[in-house]
PDB file of C-alpha atoms and ligand atoms in Angstrom:
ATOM      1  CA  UNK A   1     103.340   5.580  32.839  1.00  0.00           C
ATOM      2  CA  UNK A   2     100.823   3.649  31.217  1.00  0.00           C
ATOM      3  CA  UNK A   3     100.586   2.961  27.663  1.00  0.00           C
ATOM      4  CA  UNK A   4      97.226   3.874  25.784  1.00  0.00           C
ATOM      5  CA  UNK A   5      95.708   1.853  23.700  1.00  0.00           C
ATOM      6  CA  UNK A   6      95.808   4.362  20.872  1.00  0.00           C
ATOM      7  CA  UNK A   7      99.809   4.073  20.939  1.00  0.00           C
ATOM      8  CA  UNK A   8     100.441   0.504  21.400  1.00  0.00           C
ATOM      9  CA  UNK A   9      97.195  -1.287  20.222  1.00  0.00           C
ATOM     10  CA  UNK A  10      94.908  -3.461  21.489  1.00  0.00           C
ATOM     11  CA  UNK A  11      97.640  -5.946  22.288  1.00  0.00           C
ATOM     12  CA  UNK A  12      99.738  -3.854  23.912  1.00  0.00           C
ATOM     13  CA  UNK A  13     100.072  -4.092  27.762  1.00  0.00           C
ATOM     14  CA  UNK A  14      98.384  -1.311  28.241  1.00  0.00           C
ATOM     15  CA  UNK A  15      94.983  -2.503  26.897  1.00  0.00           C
ATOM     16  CA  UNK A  16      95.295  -5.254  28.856  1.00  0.00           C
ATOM     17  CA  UNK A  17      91.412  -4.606  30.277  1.00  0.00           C
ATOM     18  CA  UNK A  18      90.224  -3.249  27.003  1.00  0.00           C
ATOM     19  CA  UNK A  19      91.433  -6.564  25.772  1.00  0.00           C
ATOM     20  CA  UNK A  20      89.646  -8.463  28.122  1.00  0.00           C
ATOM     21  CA  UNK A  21      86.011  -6.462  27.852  1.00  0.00           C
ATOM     22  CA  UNK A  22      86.409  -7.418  23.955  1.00  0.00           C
ATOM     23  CA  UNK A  23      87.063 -11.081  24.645  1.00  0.00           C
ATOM     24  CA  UNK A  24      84.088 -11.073  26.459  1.00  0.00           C
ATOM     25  CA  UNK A  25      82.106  -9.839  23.897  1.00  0.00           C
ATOM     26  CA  UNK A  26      84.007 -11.808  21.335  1.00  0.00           C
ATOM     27  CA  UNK A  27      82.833 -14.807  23.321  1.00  0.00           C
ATOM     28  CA  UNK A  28      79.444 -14.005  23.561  1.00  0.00           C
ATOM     29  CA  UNK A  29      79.301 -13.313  19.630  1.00  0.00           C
ATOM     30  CA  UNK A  30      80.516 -16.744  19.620  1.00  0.00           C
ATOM     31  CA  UNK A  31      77.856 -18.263  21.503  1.00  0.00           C
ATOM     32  CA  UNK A  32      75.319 -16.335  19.857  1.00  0.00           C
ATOM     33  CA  UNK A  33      76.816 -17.997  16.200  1.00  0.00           C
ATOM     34  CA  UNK A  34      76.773 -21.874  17.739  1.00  0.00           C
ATOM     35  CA  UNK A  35      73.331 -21.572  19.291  1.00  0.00           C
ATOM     36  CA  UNK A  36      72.112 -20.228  15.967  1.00  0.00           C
ATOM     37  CA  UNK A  37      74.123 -22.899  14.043  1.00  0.00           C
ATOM     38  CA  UNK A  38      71.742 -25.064  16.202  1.00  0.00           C
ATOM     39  CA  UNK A  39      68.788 -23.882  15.294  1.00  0.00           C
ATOM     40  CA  UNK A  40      69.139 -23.367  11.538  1.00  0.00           C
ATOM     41  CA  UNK A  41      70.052 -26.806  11.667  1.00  0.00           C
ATOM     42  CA  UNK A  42      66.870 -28.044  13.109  1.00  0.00           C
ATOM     43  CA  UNK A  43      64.684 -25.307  11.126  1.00  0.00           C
ATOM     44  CA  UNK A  44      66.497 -26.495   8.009  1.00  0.00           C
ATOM     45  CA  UNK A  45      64.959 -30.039   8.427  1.00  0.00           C
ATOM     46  CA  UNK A  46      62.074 -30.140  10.036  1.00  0.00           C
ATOM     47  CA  UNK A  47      59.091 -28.081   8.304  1.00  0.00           C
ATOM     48  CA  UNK A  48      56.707 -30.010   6.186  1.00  0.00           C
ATOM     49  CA  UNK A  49      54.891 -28.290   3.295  1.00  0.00           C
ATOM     50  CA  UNK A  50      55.393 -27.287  -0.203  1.00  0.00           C
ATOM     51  CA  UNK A  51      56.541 -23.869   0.881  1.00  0.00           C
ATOM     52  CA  UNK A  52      58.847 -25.387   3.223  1.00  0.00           C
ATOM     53  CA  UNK A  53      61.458 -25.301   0.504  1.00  0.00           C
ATOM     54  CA  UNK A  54      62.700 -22.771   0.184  1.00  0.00           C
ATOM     55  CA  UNK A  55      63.270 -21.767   3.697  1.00  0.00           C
ATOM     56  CA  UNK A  56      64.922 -24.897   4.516  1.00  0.00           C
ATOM     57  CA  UNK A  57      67.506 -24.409   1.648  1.00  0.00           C
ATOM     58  CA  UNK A  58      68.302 -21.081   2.722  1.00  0.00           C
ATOM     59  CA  UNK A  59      68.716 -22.033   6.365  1.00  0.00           C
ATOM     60  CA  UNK A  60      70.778 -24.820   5.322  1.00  0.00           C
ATOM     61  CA  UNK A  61      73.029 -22.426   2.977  1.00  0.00           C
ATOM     62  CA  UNK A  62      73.116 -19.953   6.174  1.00  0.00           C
ATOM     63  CA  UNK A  63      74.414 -22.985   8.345  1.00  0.00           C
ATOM     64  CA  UNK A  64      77.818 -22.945   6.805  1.00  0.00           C
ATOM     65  CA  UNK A  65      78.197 -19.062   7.239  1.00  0.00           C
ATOM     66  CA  UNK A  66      77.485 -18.970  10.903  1.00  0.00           C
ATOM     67  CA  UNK A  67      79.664 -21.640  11.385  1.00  0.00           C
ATOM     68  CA  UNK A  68      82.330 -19.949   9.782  1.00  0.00           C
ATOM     69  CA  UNK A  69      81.599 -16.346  11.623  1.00  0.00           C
ATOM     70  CA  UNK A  70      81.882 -18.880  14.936  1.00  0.00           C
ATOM     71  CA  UNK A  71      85.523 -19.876  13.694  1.00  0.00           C
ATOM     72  CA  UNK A  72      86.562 -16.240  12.789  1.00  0.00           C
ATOM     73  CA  UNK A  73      84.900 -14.648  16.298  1.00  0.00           C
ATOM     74  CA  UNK A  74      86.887 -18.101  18.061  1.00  0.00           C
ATOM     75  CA  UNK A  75      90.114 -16.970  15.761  1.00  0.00           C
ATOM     76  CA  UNK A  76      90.169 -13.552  16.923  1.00  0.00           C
ATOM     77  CA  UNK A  77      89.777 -14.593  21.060  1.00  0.00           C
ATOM     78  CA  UNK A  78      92.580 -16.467  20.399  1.00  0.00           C
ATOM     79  CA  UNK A  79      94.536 -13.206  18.724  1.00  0.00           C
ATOM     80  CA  UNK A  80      93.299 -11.071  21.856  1.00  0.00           C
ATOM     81  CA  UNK A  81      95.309 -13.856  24.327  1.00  0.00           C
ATOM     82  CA  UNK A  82      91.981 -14.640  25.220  1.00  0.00           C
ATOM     83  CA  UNK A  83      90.780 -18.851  25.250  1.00  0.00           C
ATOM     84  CA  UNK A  84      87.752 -19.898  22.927  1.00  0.00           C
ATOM     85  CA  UNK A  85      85.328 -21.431  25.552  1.00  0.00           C
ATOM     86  CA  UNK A  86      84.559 -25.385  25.969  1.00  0.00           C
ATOM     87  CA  UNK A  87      81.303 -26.489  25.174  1.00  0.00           C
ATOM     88  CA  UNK A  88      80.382 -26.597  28.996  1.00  0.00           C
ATOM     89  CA  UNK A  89      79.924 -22.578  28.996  1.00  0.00           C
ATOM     90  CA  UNK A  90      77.331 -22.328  26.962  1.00  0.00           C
ATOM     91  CA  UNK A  91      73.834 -21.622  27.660  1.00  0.00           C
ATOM     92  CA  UNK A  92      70.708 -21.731  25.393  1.00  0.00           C
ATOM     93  CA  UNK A  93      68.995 -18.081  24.763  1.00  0.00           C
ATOM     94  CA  UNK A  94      66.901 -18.749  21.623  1.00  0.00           C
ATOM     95  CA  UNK A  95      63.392 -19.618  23.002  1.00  0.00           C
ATOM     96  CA  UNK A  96      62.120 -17.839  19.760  1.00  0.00           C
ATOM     97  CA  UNK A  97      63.676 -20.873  17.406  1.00  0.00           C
ATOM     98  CA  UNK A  98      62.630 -23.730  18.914  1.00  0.00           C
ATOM     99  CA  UNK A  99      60.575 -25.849  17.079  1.00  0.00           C
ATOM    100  CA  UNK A 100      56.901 -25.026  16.530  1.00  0.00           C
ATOM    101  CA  UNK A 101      54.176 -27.450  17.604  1.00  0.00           C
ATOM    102  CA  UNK A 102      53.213 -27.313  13.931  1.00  0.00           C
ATOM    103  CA  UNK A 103      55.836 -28.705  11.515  1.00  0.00           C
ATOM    104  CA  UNK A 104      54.090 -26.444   8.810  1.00  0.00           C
ATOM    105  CA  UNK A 105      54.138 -23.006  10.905  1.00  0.00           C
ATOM    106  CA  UNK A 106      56.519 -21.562   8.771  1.00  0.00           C
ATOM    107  CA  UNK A 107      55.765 -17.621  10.099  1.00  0.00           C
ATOM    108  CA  UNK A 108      57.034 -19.373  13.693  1.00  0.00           C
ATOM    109  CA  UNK A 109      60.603 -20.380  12.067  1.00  0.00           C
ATOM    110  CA  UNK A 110      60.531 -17.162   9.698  1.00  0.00           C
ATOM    111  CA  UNK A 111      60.058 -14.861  12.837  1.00  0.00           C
ATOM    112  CA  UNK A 112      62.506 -16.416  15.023  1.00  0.00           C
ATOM    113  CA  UNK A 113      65.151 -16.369  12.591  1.00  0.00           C
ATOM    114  CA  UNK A 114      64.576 -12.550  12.220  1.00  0.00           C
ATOM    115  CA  UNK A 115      64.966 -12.280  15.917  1.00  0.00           C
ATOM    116  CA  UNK A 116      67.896 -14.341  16.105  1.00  0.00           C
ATOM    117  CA  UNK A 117      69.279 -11.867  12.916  1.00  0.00           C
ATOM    118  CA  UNK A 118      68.281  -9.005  14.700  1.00  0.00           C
ATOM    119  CA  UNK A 119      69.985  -9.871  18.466  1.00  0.00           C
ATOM    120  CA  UNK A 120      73.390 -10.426  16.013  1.00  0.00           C
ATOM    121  CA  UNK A 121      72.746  -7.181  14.020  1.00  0.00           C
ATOM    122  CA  UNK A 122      72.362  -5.424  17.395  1.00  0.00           C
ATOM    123  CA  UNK A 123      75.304  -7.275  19.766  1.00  0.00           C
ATOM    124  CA  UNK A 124      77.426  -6.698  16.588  1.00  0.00           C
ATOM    125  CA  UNK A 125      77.397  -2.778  16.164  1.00  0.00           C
ATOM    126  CA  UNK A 126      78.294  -2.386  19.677  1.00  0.00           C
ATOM    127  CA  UNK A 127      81.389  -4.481  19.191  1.00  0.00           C
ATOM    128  CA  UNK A 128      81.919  -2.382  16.573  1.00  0.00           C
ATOM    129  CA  UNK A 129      80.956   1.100  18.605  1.00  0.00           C
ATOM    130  CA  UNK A 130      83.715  -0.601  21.515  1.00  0.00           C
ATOM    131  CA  UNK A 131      86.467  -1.113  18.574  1.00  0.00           C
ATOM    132  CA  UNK A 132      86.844   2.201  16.881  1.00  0.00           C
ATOM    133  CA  UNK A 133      90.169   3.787  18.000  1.00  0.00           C
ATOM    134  CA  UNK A 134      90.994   0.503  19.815  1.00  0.00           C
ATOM    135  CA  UNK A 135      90.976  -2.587  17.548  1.00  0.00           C
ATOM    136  CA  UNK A 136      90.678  -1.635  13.403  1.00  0.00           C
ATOM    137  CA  UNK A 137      91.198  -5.432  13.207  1.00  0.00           C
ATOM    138  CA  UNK A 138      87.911  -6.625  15.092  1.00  0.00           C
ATOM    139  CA  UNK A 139      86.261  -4.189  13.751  1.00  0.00           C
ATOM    140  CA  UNK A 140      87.005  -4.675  10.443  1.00  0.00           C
ATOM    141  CA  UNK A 141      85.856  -8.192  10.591  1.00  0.00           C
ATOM    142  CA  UNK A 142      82.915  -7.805  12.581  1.00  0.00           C
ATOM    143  CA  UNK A 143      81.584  -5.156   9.819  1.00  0.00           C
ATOM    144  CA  UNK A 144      81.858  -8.055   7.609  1.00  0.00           C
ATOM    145  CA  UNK A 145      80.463 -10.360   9.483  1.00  0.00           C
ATOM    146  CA  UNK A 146      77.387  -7.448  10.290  1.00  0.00           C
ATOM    147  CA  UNK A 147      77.102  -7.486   7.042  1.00  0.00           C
ATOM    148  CA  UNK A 148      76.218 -11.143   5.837  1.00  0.00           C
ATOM    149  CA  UNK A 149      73.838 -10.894   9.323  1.00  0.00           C
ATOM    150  CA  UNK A 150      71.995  -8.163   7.272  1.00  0.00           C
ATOM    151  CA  UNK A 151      71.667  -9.562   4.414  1.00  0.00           C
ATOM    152  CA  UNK A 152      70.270 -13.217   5.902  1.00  0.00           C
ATOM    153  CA  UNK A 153      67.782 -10.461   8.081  1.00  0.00           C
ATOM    154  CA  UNK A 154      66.737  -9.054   4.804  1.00  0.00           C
ATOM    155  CA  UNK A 155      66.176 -12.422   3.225  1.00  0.00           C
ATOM    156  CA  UNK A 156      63.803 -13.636   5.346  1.00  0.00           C
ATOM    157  CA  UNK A 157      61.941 -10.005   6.233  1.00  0.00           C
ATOM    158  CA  UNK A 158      60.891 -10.972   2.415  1.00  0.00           C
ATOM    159  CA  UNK A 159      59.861 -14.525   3.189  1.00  0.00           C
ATOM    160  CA  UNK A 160      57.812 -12.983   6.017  1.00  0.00           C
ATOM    161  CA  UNK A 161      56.029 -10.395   4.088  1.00  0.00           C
ATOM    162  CA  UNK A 162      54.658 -13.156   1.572  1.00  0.00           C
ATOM    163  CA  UNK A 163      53.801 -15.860   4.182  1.00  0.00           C
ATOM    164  CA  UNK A 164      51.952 -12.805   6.022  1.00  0.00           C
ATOM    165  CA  UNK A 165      50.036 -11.930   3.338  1.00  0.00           C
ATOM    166  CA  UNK A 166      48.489 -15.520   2.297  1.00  0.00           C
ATOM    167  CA  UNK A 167      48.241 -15.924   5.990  1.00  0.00           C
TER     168      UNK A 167
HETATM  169 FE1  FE2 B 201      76.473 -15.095  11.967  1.00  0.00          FE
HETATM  170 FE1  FE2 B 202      73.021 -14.696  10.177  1.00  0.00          FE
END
């Protein structure tokens, strides 16, 4: 007889594919938090202007919280049996945050951080749709982790709605 998950856990034997599924995703959440360490990095540095500022001190601040949601999604593969990847596995998705020809396009960087917030906000409450009644742990963390991602979303909705209107 085979052990449900609701009995024995996510780590129980049982869950074994369960478990696997939600390394997958875990992975993918992990991705999703280096690629975007990436590209706050480079937004945080290179726009020129006098309204620059502030949006390069808030990506900058954000840098350090994505890279610790990377360490706590890479923590919690390892918890699940699963193996954090090696940097050959990953592959680029953020067109939207590449730099913009113009080093002053500010709505470019604001927008593409939005979408980046947005893609987390999303990939993160199906995690935590897969987790109820199978892993409280996961998706305790990954509410927390939703959480910060809708709060930086919120953030820069506001930058957006000023640099639209002097636009
Ligand atoms: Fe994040
Ligand atoms: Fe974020």
């Amino acid at each position: 007889m085979e052990a449900s998950t609701s009995s024995g856990g996510i780590l129980s034997e049982g869950a074994r594919d369960e478990r696997d599924q939600l390394v997958e995703m875990l992975k993918k959440a992990y991705w999703m938090e280096i690629e975007t360490v990436m590209s706050y990095i480079a937004n945080s540095i290179n726009p020129d202007g006098i309204r620059a500022r502030e949006i390069m001190e808030s990506l900058d601040q954000d840098i350090q919280e994505e890279l610790g949601h990377a360490q706590q999604f890479g923590k919690r593969i390892k918890e699940l049996y699963g193996v954090v990847p090696g940097s050959e596995e990953f592959s680029a998705e953020q067109s939207y945050l590449q730099p913009p020809e113009d080093q002053t396009d500010l709505i470019h960087i604001v927008r593409g951080v939005i979408e980046a917030e947005s893609g987390a906000i999303e990939f993160y409450n199906q995690i935590i749709e897969f987790c109820a009644d199978r892993d409280p742990v996961t998706e305790d963390m990954v509410i927390t982790i939703l959480a910060d991602e809708e709060g930086h979303r919120r953030l820069f909705e506001g930058f957006l709605r000023e640099l639209e209107k002097d636009a």
